[in-house]
Short mmCIF file of C-alpha atoms (C1' of nucleotides) in Angstrom, two decimals:
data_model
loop_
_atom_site.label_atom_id
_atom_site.label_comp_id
_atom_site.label_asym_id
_atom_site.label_seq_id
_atom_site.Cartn_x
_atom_site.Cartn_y
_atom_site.Cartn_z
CA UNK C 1 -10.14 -5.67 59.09
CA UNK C 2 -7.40 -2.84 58.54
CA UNK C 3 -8.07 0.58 59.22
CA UNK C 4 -6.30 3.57 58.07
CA UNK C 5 -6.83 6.99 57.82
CA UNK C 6 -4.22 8.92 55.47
CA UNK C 7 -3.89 11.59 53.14
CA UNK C 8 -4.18 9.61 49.94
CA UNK C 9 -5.13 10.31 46.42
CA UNK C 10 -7.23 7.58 44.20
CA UNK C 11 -7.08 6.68 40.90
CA UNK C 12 -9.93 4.45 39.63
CA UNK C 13 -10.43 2.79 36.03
CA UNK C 14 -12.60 0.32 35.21
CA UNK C 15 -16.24 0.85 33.88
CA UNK C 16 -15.20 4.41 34.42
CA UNK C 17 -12.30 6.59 34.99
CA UNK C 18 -12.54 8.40 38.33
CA UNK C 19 -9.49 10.63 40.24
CA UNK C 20 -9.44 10.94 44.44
CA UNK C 21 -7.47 14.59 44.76
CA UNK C 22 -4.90 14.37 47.98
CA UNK C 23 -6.99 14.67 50.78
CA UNK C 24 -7.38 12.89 54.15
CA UNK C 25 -9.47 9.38 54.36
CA UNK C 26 -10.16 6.20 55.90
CA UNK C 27 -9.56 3.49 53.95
CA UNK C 28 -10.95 -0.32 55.12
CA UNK C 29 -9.26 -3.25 53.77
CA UNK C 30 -11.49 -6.11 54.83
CA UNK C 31 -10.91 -9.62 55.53
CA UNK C 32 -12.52 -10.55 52.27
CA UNK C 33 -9.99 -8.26 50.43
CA UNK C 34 -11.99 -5.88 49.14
CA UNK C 35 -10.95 -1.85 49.82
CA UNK C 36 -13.26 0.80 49.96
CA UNK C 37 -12.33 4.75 50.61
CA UNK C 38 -14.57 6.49 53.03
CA UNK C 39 -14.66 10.38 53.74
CA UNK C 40 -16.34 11.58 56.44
CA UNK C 41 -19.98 11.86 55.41
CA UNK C 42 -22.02 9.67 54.01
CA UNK C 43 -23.32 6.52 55.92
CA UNK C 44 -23.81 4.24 53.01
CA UNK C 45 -21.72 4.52 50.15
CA UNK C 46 -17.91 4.83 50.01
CA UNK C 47 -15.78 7.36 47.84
CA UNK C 48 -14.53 4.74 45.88
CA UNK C 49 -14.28 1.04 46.51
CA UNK C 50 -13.13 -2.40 44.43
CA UNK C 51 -15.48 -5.23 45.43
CA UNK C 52 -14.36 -8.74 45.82
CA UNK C 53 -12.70 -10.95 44.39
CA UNK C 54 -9.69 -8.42 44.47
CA UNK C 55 -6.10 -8.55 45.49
CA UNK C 56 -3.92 -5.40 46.63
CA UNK C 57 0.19 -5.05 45.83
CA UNK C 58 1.25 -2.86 48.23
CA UNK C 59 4.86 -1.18 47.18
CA UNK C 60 7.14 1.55 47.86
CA UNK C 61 6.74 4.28 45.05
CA UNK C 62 10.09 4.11 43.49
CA UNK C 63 9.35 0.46 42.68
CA UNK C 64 7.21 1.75 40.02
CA UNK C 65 8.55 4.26 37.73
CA UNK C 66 4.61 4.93 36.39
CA UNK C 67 3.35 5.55 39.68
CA UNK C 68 5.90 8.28 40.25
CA UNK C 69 4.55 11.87 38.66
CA UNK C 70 7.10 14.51 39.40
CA UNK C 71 4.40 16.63 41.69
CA UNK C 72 4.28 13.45 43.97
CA UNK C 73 7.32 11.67 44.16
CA UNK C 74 8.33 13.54 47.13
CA UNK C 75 6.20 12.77 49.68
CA UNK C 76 4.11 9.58 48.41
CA UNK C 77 5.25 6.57 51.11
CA UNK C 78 3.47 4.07 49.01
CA UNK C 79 1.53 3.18 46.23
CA UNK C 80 -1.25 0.64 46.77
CA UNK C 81 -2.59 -0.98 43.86
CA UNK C 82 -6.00 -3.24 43.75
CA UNK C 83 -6.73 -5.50 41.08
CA UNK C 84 -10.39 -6.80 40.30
CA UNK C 85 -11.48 -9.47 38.45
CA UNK C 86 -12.83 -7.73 35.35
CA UNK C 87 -9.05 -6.18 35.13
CA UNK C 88 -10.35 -3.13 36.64
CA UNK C 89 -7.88 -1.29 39.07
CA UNK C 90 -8.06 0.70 41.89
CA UNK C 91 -4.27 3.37 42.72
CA UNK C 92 -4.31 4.48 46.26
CA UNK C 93 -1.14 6.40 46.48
CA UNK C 94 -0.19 7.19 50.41
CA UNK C 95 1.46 10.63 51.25
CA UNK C 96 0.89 10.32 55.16
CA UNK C 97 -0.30 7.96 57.44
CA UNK C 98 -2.06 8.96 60.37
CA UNK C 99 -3.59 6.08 61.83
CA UNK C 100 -3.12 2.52 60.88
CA UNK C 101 -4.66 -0.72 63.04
CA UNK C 102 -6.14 -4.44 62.42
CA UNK C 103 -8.82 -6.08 64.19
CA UNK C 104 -9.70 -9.76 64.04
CA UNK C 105 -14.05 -9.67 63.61
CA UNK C 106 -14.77 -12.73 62.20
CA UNK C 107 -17.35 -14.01 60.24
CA UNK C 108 -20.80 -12.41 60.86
CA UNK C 109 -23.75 -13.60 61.56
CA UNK C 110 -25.54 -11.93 59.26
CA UNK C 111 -28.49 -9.74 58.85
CA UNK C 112 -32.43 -10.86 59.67
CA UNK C 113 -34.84 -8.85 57.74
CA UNK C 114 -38.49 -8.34 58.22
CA UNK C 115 -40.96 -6.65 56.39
CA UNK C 116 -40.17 -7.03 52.27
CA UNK C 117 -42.27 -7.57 49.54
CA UNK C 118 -41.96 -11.44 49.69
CA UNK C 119 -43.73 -10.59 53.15
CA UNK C 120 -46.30 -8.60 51.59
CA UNK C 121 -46.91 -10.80 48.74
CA UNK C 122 -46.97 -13.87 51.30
CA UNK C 123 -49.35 -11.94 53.43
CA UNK C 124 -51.54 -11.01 50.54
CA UNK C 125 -51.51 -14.53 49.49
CA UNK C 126 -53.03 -15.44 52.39
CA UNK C 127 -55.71 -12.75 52.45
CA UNK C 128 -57.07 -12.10 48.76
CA UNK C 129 -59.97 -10.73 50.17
CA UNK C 130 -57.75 -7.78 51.28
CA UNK C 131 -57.12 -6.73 47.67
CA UNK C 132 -60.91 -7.22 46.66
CA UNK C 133 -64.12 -8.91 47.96
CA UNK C 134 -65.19 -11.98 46.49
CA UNK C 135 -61.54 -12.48 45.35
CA UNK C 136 -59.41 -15.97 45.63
CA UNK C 137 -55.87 -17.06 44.92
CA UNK C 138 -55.29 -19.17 41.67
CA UNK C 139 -51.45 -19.36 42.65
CA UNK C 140 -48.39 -16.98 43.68
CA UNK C 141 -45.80 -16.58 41.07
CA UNK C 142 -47.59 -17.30 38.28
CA UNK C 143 -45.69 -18.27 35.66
CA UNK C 144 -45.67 -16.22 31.82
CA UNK C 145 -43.36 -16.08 28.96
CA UNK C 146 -41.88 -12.57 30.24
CA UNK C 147 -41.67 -13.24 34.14
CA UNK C 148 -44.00 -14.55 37.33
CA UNK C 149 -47.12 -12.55 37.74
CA UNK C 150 -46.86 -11.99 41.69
CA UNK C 151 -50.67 -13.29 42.29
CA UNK C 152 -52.99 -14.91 39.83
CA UNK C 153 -56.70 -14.59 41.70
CA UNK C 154 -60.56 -14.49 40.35
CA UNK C 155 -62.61 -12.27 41.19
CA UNK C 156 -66.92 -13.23 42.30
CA UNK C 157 -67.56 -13.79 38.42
CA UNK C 158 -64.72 -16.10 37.70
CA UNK C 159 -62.19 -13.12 35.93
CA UNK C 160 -59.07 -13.73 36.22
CA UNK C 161 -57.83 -11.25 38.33
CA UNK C 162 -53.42 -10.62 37.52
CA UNK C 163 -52.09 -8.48 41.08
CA UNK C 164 -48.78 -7.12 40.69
CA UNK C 165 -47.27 -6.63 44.73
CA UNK C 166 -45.30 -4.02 45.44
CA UNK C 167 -44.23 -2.06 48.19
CA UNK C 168 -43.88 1.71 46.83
CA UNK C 169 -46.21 1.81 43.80
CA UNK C 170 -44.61 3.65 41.24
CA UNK C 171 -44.35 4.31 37.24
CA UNK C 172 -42.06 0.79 36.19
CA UNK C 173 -44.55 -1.33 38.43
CA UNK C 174 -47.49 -0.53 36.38
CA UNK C 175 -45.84 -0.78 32.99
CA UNK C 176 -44.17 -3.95 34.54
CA UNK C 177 -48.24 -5.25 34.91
CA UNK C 178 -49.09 -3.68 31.58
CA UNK C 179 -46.82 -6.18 29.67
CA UNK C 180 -48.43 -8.99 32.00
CA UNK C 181 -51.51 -8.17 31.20
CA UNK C 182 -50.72 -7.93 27.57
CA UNK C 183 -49.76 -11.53 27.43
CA UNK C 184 -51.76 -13.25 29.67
CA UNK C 185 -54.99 -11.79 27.84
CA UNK C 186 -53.30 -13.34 24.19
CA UNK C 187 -54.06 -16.75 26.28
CA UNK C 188 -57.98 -17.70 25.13
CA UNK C 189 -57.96 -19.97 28.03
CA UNK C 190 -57.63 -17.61 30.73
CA UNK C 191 -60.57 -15.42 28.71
CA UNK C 192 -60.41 -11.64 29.97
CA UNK C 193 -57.89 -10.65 32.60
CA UNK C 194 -57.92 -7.56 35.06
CA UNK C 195 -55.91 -5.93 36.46
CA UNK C 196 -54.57 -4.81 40.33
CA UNK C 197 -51.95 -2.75 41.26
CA UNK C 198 -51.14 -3.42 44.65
CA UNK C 199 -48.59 -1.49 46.89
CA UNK C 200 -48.31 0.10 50.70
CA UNK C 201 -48.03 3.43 48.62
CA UNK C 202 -48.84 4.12 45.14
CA UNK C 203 -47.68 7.77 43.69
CA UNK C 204 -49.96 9.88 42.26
CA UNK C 205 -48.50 9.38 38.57
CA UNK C 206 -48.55 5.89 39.03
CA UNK C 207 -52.12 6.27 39.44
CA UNK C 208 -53.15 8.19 37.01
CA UNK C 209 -51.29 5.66 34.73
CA UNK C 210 -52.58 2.45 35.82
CA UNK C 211 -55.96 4.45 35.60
CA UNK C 212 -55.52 5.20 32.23
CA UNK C 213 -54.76 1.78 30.88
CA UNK C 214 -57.77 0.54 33.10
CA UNK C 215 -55.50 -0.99 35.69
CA UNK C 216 -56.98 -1.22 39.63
CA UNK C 217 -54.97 0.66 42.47
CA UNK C 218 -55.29 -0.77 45.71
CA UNK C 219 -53.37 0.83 49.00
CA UNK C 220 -52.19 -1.85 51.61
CA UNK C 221 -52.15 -1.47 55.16
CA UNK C 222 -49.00 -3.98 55.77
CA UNK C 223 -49.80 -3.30 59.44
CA UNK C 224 -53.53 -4.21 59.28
CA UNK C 225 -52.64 -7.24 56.90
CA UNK C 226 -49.39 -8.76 59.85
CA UNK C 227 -52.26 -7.52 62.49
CA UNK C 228 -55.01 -9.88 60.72
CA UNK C 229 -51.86 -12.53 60.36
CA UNK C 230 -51.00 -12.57 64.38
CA UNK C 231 -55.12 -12.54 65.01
CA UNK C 232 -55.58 -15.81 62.91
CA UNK C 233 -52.70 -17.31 64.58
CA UNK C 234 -54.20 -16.49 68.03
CA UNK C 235 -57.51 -17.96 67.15
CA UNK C 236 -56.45 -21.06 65.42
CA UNK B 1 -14.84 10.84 61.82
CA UNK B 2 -14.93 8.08 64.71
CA UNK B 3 -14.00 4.12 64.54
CA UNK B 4 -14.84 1.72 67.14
CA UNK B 5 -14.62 -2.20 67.23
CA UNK B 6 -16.82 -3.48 69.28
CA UNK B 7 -18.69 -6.57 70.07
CA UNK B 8 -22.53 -5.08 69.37
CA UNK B 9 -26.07 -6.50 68.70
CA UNK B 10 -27.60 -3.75 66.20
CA UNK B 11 -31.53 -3.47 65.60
CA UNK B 12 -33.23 -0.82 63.05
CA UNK B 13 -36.84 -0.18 62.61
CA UNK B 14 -37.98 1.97 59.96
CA UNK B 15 -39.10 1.03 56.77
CA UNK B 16 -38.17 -2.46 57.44
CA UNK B 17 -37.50 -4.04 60.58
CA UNK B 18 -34.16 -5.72 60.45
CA UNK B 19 -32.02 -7.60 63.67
CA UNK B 20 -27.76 -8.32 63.73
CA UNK B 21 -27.21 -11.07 66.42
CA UNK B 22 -24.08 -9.91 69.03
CA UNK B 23 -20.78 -10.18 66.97
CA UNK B 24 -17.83 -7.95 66.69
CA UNK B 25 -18.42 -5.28 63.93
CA UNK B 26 -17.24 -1.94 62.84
CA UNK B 27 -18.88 1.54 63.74
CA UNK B 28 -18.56 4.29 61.50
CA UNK B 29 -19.40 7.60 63.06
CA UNK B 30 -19.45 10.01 60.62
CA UNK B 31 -18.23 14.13 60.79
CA UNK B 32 -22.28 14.48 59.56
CA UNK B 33 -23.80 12.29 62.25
CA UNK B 34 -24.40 9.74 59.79
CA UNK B 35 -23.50 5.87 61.15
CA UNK B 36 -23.03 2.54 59.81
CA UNK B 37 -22.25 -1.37 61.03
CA UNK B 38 -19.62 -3.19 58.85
CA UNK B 39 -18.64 -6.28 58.94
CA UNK B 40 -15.06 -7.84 57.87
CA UNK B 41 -16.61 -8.45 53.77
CA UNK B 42 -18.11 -6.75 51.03
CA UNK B 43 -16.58 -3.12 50.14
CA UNK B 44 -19.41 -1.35 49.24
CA UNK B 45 -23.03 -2.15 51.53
CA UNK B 46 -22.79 -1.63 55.43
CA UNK B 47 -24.48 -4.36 57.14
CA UNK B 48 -26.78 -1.72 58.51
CA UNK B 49 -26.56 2.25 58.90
CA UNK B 50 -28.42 5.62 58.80
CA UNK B 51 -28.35 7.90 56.61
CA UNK B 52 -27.96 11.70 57.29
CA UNK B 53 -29.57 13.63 58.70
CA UNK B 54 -29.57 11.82 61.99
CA UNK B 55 -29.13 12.06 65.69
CA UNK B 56 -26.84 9.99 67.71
CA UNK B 57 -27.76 9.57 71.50
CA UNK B 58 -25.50 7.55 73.89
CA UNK B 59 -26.81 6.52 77.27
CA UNK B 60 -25.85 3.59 79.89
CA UNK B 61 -28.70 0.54 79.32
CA UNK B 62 -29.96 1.21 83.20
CA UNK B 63 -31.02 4.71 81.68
CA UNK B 64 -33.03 2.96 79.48
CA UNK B 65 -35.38 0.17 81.22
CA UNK B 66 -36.75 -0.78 77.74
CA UNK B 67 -33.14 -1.14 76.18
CA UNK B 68 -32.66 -4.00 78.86
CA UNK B 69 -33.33 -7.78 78.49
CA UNK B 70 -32.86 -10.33 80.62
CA UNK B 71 -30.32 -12.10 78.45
CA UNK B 72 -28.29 -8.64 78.24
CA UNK B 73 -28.28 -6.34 80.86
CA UNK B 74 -25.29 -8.06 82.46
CA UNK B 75 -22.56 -7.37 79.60
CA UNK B 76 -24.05 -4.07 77.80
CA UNK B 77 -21.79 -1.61 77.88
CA UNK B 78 -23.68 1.09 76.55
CA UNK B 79 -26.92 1.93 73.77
CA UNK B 80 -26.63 4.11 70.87
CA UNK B 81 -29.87 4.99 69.63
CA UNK B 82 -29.63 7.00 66.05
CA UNK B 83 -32.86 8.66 64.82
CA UNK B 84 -33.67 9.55 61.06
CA UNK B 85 -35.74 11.77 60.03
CA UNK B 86 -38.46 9.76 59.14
CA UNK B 87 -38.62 8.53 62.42
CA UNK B 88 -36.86 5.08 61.77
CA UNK B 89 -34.49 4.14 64.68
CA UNK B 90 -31.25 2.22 64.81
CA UNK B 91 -30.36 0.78 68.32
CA UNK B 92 -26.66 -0.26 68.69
CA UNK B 93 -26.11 -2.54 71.70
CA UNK B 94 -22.33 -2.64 72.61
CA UNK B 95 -21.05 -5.12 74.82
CA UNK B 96 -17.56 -4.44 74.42
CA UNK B 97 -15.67 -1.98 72.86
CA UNK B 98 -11.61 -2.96 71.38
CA UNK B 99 -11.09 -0.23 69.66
CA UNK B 100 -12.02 3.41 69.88
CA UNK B 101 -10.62 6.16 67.74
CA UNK B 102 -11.39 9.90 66.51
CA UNK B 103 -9.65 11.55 63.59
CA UNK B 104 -10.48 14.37 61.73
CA UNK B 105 -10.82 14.49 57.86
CA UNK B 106 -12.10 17.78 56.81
CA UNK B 107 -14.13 18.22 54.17
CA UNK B 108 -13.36 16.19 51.10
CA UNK B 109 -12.61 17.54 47.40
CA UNK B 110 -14.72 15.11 45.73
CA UNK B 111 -14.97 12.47 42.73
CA UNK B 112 -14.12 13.55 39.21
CA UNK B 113 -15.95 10.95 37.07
CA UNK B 114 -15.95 10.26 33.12
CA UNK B 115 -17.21 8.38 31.32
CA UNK B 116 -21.05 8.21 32.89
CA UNK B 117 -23.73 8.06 30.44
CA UNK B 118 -23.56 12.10 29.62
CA UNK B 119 -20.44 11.85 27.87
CA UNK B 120 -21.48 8.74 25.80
CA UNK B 121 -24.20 10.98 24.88
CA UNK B 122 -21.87 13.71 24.04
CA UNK B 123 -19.69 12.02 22.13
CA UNK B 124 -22.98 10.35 20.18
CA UNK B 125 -24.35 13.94 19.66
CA UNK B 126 -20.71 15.25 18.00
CA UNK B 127 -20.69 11.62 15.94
CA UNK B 128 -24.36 11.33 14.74
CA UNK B 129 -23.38 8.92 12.24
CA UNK B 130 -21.89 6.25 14.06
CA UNK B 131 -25.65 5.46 15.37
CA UNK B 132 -26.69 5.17 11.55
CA UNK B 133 -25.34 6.37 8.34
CA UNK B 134 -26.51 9.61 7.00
CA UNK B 135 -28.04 10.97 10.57
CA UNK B 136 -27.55 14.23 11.12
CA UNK B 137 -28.33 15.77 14.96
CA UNK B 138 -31.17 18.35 15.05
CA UNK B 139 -30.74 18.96 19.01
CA UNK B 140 -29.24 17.27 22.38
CA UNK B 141 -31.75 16.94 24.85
CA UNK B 142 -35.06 17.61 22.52
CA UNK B 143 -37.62 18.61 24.76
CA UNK B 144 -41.43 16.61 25.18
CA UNK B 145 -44.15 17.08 28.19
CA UNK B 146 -42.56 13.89 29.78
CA UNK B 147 -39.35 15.08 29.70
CA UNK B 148 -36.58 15.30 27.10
CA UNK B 149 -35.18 13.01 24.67
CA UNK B 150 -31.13 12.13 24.25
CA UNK B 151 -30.66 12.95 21.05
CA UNK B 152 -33.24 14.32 18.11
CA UNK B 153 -31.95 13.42 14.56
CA UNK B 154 -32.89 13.69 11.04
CA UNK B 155 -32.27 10.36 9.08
CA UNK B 156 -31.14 10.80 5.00
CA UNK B 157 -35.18 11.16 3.99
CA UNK B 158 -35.76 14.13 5.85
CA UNK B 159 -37.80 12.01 9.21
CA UNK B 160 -36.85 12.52 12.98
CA UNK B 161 -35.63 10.08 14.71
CA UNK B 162 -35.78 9.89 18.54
CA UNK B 163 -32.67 8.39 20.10
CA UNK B 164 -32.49 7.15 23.62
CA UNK B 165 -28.94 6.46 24.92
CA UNK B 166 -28.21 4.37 27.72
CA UNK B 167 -24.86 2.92 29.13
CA UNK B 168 -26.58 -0.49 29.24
CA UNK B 169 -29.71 -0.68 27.56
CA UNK B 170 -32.68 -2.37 29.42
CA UNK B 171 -36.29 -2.59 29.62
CA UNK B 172 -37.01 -0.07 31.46
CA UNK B 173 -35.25 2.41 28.52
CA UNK B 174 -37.23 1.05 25.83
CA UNK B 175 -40.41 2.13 27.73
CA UNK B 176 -38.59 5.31 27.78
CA UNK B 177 -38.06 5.78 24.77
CA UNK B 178 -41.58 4.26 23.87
CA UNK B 179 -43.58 7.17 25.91
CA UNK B 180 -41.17 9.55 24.53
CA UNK B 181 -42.25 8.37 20.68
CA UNK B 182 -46.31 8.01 21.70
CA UNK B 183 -46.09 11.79 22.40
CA UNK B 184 -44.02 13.00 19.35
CA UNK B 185 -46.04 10.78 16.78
CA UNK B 186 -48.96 12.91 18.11
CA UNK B 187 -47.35 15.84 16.60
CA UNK B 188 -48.08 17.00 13.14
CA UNK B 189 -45.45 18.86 12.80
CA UNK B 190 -42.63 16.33 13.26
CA UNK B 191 -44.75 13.39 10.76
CA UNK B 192 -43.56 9.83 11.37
CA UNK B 193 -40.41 9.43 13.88
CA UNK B 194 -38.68 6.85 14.24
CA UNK B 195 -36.86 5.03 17.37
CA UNK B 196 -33.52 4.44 17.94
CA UNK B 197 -32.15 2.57 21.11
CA UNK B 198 -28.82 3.14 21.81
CA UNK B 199 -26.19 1.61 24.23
CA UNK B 200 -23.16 0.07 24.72
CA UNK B 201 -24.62 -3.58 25.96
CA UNK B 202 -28.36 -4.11 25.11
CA UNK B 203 -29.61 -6.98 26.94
CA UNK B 204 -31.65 -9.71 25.07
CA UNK B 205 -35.31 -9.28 26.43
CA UNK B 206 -34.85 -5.01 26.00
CA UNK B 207 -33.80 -5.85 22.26
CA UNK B 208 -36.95 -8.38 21.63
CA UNK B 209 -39.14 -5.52 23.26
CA UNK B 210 -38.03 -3.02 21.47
CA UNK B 211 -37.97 -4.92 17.80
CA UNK B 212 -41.75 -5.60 18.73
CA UNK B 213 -42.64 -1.79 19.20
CA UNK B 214 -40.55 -1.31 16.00
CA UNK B 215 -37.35 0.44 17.70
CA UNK B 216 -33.85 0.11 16.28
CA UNK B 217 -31.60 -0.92 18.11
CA UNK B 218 -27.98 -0.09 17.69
CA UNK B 219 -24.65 -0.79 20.37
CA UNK B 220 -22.39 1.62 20.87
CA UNK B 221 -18.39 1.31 20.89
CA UNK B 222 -17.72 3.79 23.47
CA UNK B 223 -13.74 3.63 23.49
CA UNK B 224 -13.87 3.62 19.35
CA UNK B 225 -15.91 6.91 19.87
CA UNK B 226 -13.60 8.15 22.10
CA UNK B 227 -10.68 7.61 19.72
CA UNK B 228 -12.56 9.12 17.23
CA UNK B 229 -12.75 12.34 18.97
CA UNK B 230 -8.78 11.91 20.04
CA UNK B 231 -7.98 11.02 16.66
CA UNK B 232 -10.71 14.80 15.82
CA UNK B 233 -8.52 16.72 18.48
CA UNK B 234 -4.92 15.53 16.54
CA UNK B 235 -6.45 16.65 13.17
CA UNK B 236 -7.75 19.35 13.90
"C1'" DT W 1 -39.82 20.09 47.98
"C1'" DC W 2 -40.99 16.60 44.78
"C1'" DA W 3 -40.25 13.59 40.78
"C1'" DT W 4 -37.07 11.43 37.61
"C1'" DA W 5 -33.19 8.96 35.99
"C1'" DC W 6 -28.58 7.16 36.95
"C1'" DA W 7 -25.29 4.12 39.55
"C1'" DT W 8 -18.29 1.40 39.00
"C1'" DT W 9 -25.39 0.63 41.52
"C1'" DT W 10 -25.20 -3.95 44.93
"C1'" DC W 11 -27.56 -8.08 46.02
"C1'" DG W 12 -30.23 -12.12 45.87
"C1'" DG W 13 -33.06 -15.36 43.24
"C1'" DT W 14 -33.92 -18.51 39.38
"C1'" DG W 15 -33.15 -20.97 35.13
"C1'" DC J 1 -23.14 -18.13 34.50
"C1'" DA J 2 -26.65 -15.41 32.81
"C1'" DC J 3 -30.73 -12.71 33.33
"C1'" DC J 4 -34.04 -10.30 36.15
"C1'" DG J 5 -36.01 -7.65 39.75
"C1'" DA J 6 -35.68 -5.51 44.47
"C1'" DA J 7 -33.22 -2.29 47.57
"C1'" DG J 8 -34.22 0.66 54.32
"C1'" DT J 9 -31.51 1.34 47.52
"C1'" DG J 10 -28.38 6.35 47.50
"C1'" DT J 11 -27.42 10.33 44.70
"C1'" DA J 12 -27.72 14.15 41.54
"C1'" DT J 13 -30.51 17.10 38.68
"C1'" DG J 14 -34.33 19.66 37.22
"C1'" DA J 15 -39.10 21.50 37.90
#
DNA sequence: TCATACATTTCGGTG
DNA sequence: CACCGAAGTGTATGA
């Protein structure tokens, strides 16, 4: 990984045309490399940035007759230019270096996550009865025409009961279920099908939505669901 | 804005609980207290971070008898522990540190974008008729109780038609632009509208959906429509 | 402050 | 390779 901090000035075209004025930055060239222009705020996403597959043609300004505006000439010490694969292109131009190092990382381990809506849907799964007594899992992922329906269950009466899992409840997810629930009830096999909307949170419009078009809203306790998980585990 | 290279084991809990293994990353402190773990690939997503606002707390791990394991109390260095606002925690173990430098940016001027989805809709709004032939705008923007709609046009016959522009048209704008049409067909004064979907890609299962609710669909050539309006500014 | 829509979204999964 | 959906999404804008 390089790092170097410099008064620079980006031009970026591609899926849209952006412009970096002179100012001072980091910019990370990683091992993979792919660039990305940092200033200094912001934790997650970079002032500009060309993701990999990418190559960068570093060259001294005067090598380039385009690259040269009369403004800039003067003080640029080099043009850096970053080609992606979709022929988009990234111009750092270089008026000042203050800082410029390399470090040897490696490859990383990666990250281990915990805590997802796989997890949730997994968990849920496993407890039905969480969502609504009297209710048991048909099968996860089950399959229509438009997309998996997260959990196919029945309900005490034999219903088929279509959950949609997510973690925030909001507007798309119930729509998302609406279109389910569209199809699956075209099927005379499966007979009438309800609906659940299932989330950790759901927002109040999403609510009143799912409401309206006759759709269940159930809150989950994730925390109560990993406790009942780590319980069962203990006793069997 | 600070950059160290160090050899750290990183661990956030917050809305998800997520664990790096020991390996040699790069720490971003930001000017705003924000942080974030890279590794040596991908330009654009830290491996882990926190967003601002946040406070960054350094201590030695025999401050901290929690912070201490068995396996690491021997080689850490020191513990960062950065708190969000939300109470979620990121805990950065460093074991040893290669590379430790401050620099100051200042503030920074900023992107200048074009090309986003406001000046497609712009450029739509000046050219009416590229969407269809004989539309004529009534209003950008056209307000509704749900919020407003891109572009409100009269077709040849005299009827409105509702046109939602996108930069890549999905599913999720075709329910858009659905709710948006529910709500004006319930109003006598506009009489029939009709739907018009409009974006530069439209992707396959948004264009079924929206033939099936009886929208339009139409893709947009946004450089065409920007030489248009060059070739407008030369005649005019 | 909250809700919504956009993003050069990125990123991972599946067919 | 495409499509599709999730993300600790982040970010800006309007109510």
């Amino acid at each position: 990984m390089r790092l170097v901090i410099a008064r620079c000035q980006v031009d970026y075209a591609g899926r849209l045309t952006a412009h970096l004025p002179p100012a001072t930055r980091l910019i990370l060239v990683k091992a993979d490399g792919s660039v990305s222009i940092h200033a200094d705020d912001r934790a997650y996403k970079p002032l500009n940035w060309m993701s990999p597959p990418c190559t960068l043609t570093v060259r001294s300004p005067e090598e380039d007759e385009a690259a040269v505006t009369a403004d800039l000439d003067a003080s640029v010490a080099e043009v850096w230019e970053v080609k992606g694969k979709d022929g988009d292109t990234l111009q750092i131009s270089l008026f000042e270096v203050m800082h410029d190092s390399s470090h040897d990382l490696g490859i990383d381990p990666g990250l281990q996550k915990d805590g997802v809506e796989a997890h949730l849907q997994a968990l849920l799964a496993e407890h039905p009865e969480s969502i609504a007594a009297g209710l048991t899992l048909v099968r996860r992922e089950f399959p229509t025409a438009i997309g998996p329906v997260d959990l196919m269950c029945r309900n005490e009466s034999g219903a088929y009961v279509a959950v949609e899992v997510k973690r925030r409840g909001e507007i798309d997810g119930v729509e998302q279920l609406t279109r389910y629930l569209e199809l699956l009830r075209r099927d005379p096999l499966l007979g009438d099908v309800r609906g659940v909307f299932a989330a950790q949170q759901i927002k109040p419009q999403a609510r009143v939505l799912a409401q309206d078009r006759g759709i269940t809203c159930v809150t989950v306790d994730y925390d109560a669901l990993r406790g009942l998980d780590n319980a069962e585990d203990r006793l069997f």
